[in-house]
Short mmCIF file of C-alpha atoms in Angstrom, two decimals:
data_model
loop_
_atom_site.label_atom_id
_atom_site.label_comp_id
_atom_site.label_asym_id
_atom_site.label_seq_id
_atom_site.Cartn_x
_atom_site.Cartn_y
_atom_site.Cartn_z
CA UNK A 840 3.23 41.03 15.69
CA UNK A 841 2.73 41.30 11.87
CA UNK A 842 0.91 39.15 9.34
CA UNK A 843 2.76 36.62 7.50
CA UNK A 844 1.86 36.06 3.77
CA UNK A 845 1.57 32.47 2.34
CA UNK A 846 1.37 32.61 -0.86
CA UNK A 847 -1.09 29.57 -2.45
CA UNK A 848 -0.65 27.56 -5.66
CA UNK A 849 -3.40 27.17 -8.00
CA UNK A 850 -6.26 24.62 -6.69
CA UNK A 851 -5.87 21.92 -8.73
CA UNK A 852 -7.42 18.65 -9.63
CA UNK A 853 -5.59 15.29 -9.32
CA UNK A 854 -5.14 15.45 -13.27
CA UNK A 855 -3.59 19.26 -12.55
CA UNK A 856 -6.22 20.76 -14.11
CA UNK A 857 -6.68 24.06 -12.68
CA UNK A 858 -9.76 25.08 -10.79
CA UNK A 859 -9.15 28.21 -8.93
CA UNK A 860 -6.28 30.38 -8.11
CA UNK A 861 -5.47 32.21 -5.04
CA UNK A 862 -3.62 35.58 -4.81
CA UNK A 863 -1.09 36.11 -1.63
CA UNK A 864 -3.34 35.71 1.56
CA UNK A 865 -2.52 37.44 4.74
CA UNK A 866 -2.57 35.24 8.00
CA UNK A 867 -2.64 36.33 11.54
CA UNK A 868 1.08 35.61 12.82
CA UNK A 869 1.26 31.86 13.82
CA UNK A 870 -1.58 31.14 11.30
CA UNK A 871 -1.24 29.23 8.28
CA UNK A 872 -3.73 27.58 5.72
CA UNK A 873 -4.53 24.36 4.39
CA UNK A 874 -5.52 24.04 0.59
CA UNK A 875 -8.48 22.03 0.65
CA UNK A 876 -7.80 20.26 -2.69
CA UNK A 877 -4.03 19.91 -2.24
CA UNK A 878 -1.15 21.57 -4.65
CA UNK A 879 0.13 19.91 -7.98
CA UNK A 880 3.41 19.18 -7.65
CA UNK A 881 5.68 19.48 -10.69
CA UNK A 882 9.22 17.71 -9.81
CA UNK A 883 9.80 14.62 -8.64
CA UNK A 884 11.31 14.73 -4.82
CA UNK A 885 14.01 11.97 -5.43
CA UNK A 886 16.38 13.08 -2.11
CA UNK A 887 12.98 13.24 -0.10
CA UNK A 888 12.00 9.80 -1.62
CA UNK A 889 14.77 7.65 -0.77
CA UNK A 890 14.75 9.03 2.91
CA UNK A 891 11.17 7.88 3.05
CA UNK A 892 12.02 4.24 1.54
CA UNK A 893 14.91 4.10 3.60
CA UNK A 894 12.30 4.61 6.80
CA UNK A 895 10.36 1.71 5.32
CA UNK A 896 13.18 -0.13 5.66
CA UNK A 897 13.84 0.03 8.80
CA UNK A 898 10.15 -0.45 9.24
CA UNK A 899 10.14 -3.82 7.38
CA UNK A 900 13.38 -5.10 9.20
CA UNK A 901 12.43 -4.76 12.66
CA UNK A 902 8.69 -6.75 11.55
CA UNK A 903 10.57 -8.94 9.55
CA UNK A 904 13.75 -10.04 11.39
CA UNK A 905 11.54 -12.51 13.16
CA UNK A 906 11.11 -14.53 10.71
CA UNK A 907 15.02 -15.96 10.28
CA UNK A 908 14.80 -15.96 14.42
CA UNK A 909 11.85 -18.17 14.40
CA UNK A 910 13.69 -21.72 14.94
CA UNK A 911 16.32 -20.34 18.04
CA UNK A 912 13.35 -18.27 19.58
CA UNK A 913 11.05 -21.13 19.22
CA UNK A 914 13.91 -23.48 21.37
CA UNK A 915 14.98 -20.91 23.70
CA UNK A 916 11.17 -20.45 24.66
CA UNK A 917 9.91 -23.46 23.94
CA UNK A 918 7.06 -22.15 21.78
CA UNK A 919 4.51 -24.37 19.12
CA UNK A 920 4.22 -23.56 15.96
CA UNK A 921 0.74 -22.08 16.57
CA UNK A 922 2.44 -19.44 19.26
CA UNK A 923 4.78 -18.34 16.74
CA UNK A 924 2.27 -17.43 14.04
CA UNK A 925 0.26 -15.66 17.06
CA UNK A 926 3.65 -13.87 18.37
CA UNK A 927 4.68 -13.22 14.09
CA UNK A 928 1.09 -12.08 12.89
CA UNK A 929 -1.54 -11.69 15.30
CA UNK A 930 0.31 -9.96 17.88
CA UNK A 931 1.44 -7.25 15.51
CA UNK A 932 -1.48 -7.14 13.78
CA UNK A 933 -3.88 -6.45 17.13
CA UNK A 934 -3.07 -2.99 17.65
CA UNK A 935 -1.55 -2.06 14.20
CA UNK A 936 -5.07 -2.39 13.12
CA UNK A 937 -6.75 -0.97 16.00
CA UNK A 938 -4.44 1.80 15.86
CA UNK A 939 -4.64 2.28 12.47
CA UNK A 940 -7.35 4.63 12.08
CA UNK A 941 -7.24 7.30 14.35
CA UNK A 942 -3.44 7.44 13.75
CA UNK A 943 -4.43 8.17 10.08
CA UNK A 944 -7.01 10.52 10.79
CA UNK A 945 -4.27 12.38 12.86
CA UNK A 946 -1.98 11.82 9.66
CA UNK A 947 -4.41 13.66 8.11
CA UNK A 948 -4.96 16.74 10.55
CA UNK A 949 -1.50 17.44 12.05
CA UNK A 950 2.83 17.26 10.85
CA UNK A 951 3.36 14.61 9.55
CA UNK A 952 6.82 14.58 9.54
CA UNK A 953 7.00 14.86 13.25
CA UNK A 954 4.35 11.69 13.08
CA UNK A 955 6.59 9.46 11.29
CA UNK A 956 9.29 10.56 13.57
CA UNK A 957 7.67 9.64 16.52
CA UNK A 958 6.79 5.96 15.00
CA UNK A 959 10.20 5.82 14.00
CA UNK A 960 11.36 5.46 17.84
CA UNK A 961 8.09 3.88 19.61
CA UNK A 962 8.82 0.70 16.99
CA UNK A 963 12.71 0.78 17.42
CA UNK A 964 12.31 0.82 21.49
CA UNK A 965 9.78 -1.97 21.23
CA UNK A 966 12.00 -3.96 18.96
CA UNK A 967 15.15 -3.42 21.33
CA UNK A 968 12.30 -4.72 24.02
CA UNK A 969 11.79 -7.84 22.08
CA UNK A 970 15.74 -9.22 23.25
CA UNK A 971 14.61 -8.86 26.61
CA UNK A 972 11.95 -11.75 26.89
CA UNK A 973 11.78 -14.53 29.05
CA UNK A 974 8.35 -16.12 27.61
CA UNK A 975 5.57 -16.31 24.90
CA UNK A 976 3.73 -13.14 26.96
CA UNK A 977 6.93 -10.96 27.09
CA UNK A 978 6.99 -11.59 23.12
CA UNK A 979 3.75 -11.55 22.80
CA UNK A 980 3.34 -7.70 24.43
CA UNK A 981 6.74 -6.44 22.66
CA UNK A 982 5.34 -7.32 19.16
CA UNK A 983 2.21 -5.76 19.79
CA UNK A 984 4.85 -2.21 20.98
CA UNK A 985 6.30 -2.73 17.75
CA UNK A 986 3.02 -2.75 15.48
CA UNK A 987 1.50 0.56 17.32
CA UNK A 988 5.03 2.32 16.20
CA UNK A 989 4.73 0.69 12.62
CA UNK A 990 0.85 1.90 12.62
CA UNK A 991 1.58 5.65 12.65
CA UNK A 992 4.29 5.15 9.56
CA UNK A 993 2.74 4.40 6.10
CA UNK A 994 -0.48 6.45 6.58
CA UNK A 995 1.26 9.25 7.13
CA UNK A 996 3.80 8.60 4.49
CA UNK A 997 1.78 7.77 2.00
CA UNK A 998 -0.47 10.83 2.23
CA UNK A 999 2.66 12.90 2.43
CA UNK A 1000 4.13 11.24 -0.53
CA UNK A 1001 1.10 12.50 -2.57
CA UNK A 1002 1.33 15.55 -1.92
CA UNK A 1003 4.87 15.15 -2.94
CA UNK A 1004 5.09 14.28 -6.53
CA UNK A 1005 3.01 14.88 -9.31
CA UNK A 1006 -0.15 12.63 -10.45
CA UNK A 1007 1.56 11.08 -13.57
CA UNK A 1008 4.54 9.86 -11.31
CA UNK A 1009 2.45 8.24 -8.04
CA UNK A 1010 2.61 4.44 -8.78
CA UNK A 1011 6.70 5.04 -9.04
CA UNK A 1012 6.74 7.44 -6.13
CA UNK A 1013 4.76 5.16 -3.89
CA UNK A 1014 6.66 1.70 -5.30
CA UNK A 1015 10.27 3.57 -4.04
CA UNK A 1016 8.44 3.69 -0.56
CA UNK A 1017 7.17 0.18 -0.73
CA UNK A 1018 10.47 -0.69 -1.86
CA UNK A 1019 11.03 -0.76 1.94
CA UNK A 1020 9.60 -4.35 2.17
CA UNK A 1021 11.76 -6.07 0.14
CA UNK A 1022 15.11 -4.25 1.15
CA UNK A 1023 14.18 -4.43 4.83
CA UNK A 1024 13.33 -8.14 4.23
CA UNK A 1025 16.36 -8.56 2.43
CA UNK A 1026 18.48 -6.89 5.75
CA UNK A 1027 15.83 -8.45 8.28
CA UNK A 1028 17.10 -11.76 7.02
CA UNK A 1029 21.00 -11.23 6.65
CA UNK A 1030 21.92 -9.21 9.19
CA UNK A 1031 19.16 -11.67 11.19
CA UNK A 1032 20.94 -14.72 10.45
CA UNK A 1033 24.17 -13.80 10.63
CA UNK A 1034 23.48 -12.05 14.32
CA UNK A 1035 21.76 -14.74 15.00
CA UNK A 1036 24.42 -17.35 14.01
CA UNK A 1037 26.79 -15.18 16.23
CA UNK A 1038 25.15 -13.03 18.73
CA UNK A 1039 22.10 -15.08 19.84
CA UNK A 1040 18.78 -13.84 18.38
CA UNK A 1041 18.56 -11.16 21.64
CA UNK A 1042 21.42 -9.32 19.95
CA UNK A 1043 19.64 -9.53 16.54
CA UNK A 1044 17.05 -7.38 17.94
CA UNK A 1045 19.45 -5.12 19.97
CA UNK A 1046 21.18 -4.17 17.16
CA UNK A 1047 18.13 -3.83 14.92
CA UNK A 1048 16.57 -1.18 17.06
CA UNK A 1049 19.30 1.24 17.42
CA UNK A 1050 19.25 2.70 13.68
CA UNK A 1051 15.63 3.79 13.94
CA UNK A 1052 16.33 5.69 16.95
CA UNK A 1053 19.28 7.69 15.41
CA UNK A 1054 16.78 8.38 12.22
CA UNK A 1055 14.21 9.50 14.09
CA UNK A 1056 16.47 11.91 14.87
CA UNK A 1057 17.82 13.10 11.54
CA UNK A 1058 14.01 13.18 10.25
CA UNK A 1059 12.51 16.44 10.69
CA UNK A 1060 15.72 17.95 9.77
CA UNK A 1061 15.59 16.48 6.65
CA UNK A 1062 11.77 16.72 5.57
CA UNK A 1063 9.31 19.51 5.37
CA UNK A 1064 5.74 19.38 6.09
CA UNK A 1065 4.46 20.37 2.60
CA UNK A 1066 0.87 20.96 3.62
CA UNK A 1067 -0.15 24.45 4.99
CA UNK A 1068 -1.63 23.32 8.27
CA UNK A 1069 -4.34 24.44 9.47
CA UNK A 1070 -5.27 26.61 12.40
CA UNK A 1071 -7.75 28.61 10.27
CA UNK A 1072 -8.63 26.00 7.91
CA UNK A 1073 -8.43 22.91 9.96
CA UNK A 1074 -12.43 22.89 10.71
CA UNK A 1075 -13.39 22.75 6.99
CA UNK A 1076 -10.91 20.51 6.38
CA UNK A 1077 -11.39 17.59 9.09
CA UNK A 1078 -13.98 15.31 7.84
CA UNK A 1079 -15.80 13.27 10.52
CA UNK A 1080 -14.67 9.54 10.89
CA UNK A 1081 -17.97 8.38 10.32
CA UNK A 1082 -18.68 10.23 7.17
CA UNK A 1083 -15.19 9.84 5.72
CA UNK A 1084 -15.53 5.90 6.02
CA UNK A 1085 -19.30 5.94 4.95
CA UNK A 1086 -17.95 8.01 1.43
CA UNK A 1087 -14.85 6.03 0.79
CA UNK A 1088 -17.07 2.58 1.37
CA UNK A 1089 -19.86 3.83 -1.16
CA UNK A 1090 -17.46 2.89 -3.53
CA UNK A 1091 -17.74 -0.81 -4.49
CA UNK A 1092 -14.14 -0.82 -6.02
CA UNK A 1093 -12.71 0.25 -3.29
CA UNK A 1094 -14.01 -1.85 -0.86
CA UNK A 1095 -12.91 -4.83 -3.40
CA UNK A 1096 -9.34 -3.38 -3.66
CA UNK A 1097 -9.18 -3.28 0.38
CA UNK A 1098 -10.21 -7.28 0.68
CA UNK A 1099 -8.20 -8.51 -2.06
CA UNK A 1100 -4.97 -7.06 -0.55
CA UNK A 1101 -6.11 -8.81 2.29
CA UNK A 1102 -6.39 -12.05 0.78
CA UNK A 1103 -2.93 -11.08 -0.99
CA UNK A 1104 -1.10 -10.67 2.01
CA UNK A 1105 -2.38 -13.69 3.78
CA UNK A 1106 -0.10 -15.26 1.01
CA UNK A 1107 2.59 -13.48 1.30
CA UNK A 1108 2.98 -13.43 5.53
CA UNK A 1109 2.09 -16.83 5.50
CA UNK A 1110 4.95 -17.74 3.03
CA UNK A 1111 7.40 -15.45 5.05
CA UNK A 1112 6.41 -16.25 8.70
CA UNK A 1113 7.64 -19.76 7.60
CA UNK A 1114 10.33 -19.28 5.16
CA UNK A 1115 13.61 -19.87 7.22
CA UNK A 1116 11.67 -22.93 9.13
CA UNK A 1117 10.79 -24.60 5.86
CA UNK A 1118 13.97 -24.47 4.64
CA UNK A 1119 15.73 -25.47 7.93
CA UNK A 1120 12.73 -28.17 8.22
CA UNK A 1121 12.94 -29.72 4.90
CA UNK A 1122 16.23 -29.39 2.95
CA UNK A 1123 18.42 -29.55 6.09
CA UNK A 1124 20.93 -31.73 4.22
CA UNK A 1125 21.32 -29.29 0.96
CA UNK A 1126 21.02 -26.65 3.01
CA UNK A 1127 24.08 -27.62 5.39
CA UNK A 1128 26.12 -28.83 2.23
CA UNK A 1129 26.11 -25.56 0.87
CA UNK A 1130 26.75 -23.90 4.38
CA UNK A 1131 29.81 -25.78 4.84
CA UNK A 1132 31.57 -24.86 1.31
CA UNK A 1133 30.82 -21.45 2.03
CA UNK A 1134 31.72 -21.77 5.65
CA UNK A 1135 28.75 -20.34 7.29
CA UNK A 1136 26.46 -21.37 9.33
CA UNK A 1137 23.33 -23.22 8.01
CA UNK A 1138 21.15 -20.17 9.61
CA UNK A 1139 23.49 -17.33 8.60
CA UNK A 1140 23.53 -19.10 4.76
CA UNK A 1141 19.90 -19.21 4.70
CA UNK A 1142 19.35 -15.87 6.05
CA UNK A 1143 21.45 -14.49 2.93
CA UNK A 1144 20.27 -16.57 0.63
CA UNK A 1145 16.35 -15.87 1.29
CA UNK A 1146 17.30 -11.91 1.94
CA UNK A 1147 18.94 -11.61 -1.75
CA UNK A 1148 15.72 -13.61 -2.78
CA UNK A 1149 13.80 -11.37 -1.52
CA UNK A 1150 15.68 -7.98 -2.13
CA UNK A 1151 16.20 -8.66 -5.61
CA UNK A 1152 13.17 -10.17 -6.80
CA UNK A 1153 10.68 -7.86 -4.40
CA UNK A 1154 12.49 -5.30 -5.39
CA UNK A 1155 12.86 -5.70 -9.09
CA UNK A 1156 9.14 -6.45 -9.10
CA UNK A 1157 8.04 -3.54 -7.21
CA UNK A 1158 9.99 -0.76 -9.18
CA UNK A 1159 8.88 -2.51 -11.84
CA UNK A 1160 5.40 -2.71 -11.14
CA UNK A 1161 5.24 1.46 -10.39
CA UNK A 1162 7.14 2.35 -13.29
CA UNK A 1163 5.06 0.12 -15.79
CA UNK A 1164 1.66 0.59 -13.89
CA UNK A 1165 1.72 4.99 -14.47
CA UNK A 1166 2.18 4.11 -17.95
CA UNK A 1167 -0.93 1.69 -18.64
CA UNK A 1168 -3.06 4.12 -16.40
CA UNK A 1169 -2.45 7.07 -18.78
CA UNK A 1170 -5.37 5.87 -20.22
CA UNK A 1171 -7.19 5.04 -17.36
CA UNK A 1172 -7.31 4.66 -13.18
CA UNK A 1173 -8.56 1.00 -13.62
CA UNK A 1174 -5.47 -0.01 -15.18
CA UNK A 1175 -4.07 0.06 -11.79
CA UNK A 1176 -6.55 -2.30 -10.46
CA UNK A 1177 -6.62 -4.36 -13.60
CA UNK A 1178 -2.43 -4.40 -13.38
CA UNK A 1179 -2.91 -5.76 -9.73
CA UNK A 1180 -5.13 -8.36 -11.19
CA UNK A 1181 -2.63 -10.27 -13.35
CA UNK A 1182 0.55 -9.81 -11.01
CA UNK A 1183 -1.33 -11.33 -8.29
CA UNK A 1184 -3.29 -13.98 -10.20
CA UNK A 1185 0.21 -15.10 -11.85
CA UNK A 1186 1.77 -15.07 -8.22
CA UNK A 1187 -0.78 -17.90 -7.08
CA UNK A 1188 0.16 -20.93 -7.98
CA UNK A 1189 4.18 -20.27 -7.40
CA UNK A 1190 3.09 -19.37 -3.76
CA UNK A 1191 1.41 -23.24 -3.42
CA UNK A 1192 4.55 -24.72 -5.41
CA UNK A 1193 7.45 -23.07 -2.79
CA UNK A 1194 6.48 -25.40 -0.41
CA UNK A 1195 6.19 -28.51 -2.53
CA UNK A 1196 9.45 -28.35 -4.26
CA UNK A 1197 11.21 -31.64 -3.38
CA UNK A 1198 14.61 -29.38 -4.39
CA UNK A 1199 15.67 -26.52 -2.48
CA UNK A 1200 16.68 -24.85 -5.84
CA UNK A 1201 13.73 -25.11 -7.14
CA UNK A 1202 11.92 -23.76 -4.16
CA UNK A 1203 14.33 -20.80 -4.01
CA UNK A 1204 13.72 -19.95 -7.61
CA UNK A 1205 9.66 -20.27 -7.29
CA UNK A 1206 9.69 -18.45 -4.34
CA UNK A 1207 12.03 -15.72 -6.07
CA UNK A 1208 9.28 -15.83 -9.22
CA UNK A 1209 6.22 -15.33 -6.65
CA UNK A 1210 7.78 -12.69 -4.57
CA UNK A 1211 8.26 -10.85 -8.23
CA UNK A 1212 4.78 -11.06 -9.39
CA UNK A 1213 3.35 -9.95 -5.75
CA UNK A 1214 5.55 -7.28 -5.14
CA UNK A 1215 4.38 -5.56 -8.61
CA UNK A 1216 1.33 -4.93 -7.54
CA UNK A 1217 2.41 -2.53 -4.51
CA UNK A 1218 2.77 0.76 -6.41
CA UNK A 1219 -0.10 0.38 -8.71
CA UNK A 1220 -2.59 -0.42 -5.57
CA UNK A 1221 -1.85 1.92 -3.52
CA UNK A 1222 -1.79 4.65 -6.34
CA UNK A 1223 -5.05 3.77 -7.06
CA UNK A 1224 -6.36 3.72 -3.44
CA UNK A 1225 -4.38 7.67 -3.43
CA UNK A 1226 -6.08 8.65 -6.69
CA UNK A 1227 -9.50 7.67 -5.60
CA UNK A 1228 -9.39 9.23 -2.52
CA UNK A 1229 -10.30 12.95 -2.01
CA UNK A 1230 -6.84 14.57 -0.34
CA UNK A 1231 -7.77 15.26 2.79
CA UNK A 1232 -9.19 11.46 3.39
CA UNK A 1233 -5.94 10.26 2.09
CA UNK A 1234 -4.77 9.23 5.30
CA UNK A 1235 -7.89 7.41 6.06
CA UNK A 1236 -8.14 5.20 2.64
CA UNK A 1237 -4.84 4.24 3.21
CA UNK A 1238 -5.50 3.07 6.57
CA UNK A 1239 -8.26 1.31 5.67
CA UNK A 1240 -7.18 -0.62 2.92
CA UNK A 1241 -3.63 -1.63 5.61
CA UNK A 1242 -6.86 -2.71 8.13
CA UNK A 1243 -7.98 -5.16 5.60
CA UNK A 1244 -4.55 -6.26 4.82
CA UNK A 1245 -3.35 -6.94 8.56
CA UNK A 1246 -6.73 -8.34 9.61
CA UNK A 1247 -7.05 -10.89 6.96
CA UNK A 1248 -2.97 -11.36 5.93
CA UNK A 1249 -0.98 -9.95 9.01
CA UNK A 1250 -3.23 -11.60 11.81
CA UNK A 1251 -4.52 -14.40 10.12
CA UNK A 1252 -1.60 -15.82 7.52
CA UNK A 1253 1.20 -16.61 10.16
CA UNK A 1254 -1.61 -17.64 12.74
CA UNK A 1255 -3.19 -20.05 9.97
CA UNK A 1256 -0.55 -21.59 8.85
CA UNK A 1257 0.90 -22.16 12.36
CA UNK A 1258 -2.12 -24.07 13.07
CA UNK A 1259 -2.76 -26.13 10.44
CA UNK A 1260 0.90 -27.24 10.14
CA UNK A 1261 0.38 -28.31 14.10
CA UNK A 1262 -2.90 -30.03 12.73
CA UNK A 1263 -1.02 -31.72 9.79
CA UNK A 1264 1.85 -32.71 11.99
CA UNK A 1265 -0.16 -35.05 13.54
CA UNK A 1266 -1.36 -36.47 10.17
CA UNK A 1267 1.57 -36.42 7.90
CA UNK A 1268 4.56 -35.85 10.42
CA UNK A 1269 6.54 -31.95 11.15
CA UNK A 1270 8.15 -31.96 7.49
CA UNK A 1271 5.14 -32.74 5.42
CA UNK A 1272 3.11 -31.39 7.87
CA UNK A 1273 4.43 -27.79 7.36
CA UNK A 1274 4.98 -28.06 3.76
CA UNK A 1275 1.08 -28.67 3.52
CA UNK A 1276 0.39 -25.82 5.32
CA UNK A 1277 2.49 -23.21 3.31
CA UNK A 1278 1.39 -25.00 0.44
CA UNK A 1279 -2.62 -23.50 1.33
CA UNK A 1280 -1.80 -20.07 1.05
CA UNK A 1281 -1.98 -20.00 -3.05
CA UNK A 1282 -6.14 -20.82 -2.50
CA UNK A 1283 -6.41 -16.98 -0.91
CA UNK A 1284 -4.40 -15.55 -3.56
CA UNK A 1285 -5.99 -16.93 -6.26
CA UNK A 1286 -9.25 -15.44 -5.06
CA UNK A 1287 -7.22 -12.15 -4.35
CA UNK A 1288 -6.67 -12.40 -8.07
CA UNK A 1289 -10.11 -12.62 -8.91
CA UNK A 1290 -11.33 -9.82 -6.54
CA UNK A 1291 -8.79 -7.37 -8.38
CA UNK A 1292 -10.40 -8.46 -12.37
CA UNK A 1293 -14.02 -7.69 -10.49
CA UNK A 1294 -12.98 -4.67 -8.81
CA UNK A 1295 -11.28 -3.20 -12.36
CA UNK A 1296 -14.92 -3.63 -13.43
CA UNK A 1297 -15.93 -1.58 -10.82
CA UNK A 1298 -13.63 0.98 -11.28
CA UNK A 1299 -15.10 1.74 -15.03
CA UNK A 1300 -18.33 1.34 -13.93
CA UNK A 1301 -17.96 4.30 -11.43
CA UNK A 1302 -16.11 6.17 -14.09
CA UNK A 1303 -18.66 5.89 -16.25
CA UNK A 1304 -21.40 6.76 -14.22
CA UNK A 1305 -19.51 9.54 -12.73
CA UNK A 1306 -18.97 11.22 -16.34
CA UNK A 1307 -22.66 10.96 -16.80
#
């Protein structure tokens, strides 16, 4: 057997400043190596990055499909309102987050190609699984399936994305993946209705299982595993759970920028858990009127108009929010935090006034003007939480920070409104009652708003004292 000869890029910083530089380095056959620092990628992937948003979007319209389905499931099953925020956040959320981390620390040791792969069909199978149940436990169990598929997805993608593309093009690189959400919101809630409208909501999920399975396929045909893993070089790389989470939690701003998104995205699933009931609850007379000169189906014309909503505005605003957020961070990493700060702080009140709208067109246009300010902040956060991080704990910052934000948003947004709006039923009656309920979710975002400005702070401060 002969030696095979990898030849290694310069060792570069995450500003591409050269540090060291390796000559060709003979393996042992079968042996590769893993640069500690990670390579400094000069062109921007754009064929590799629209594969990876397109998985995203597949990931965000089997979670989000529910939420159009909500009124028919809710009937057929005879569920409250409190069991379908448990079966829309909480069940998802359970073993997303418990599965979370040592998924990402495997993100960060092994191919992550194949990883995403194998998420790709454990969330699709679970999501065919969901058309199959007879009660609140069957759902229940299938939601969880689909959130320990979803789990192994973004850390892995998002550490592979950065060693993708270079530094000066992350926030764009890692919007186009989070574009996912808004597209696979947008198709979550078309296709959703209009199946739904149909089919029957089992159908819905059928039908939106089968394309993951067929990409899982095409996947590790189409990407390469751009890291030099590691048989000789995995020991010096791996960094013990413990330590890894004690050194990314020294730093104060990071451990803001992981509970802010939380409080963030208890807006956000809150708002979207409940977005086709409210509409169905409270405007049932403009929406039917504008059904019927369409001729659609009040749940098929809702599920259209909500998923353009969504697709355009969320999308708009996260492309946006990359492309603008590299430029005001030339000057500084905290610019991504501090560009968080004002999206999400503008965002808060819109989020309170969706609800309250006595017009549906008015509560169509808020809620397209909050989704926009939200959605900007997804590059810039994320390319923060990437830039921080050393490379080989990329995996695990990104894990953490999606622990905060499906503890606090996933598992607790749906769940809380559910419950109050059962609590204000009784108080105010089911339209009001709901309304009121949505109508809470601006109070977390507002204070996500104001954990972002501190954490900016934070972010100079450790500058600062790191330049010392």
């Amino acid at each position: 057997m002969t030696d095979q000869v990898i030849r290694q890029f310069p060792l570069t910083t995450p500003d591409g400043v050269v540090v060291a530089e390796f000559p060709d380095v003979a393996f042992p056959a079968g042996q590769t190596a893993t640069p500690i620092a990670g390579d400094s990628p000069k062109v921007f992937p754009i064929g590799v990055m629209l594969l990876m948003m397109l998985i995203y979007t597949l990931n965000f319209f089997d979670r989000q499909i529910l939420t159009i389905l909500v009124e028919p499931i809710k009937a057929d099953l005879h569920l409250s309102d409190s069991q379908i925020g448990a079966i829309s956040g909480l069940a998802f959320a359970l073993l997303y987050t418990a599965a979370g981390l040592p998924l990402a620390r495997l993100a960060d040791k092994t191919n992550r190609v194949h990883m995403i792969s194998g998420a790709l069909v454990v969330w699709s199978v679970f999501t065919i699984a969901c058309g199959f149940t007879r009660g609140f436990g069957q759902m229940l169990l299938t939601r969880v399936g689909v959130g320990v598929g979803e789990a192994g997805c973004t850390p892995a993608a998002h550490s592979l994305i950065t060693d993708y593309v270079p530094r000066n093009r992350r926030a764009l690189a890692l919007a186009m993946y989070q574009m996912g959400v808004p597209l696979g919101s947008l198709t979550g809630l078309v296709v959703g209705g209009i199946l739904a409208s149909t089919l029957g909501w089992r159908w819905a999920f059928f039908i939106a299982g089968a394309p993951g399975l067929v990409l899982a396929v095409i996947v590790p045909f189409a990407m390469k595993e751009p890291r030099r893993i590691a048989s000789v070089a995995a020991d010096a790389v791996a960094i013990p759970l413990r330590e890894g989470l004690a050194t990314l939690w020294r730093k104060r701003s990071f451990a803001y920028i992981c509970v802010a998104s939380g409080f963030s995205a208890f807006a956000f699933y809150g708002l979207s858990a409940f977005s086709g009931s409210l509409y169905i609850r409270t405007h049932p007379e403009q929406l039917g009127t504008l059904a019927r000169s369409a001729g659609m189906a009040p749940t098929a014309m809702l599920g259209i108009m909500l998923g353009l909503m969504v697709g355009i505005c969320g999308g708009l605003g996260t492309f946006l929010g990359g492309f603008l957020s590299d430029r005001v961070a030339k000057a500084s990493i905290a610019n991504y935090v501090l560009f968080c700060a004002v999206a999400i702080t503008a965002a808060a009140p819109l989020f309170a006034l969706v609800a309250l709208a006595p017009d549906m067109r008015v509560s169509l246009g808020l809620f397209g003007a909050a989704l926009f300010c939200q959605t900007m902040s997804y590059g810039p956060v994320y390319a923060a939480i990437q830039t921080v991080a050393e490379p080989r704990m990329r995996g695990m910052a990104v894990a953490i920070q999606i622990l905060f934000v499906n503890l606090i948003g996933l598992a607790l947004g749906p769940l809380f409104v559910g419950v109050m709006s059962d609590l204000f039923t009784g108080w105010f009656g089911a339209i009001s009652g709901l309304r009121y309920a949505i109508a809470l979710v601006g109070a977390p975002m507002l204070l996500s708003g104001v954990m972002f400005i501190h954490a900016t702070r934070l972010v100079h401060r450790e500058d600062a004292a790191a330049a010392i």
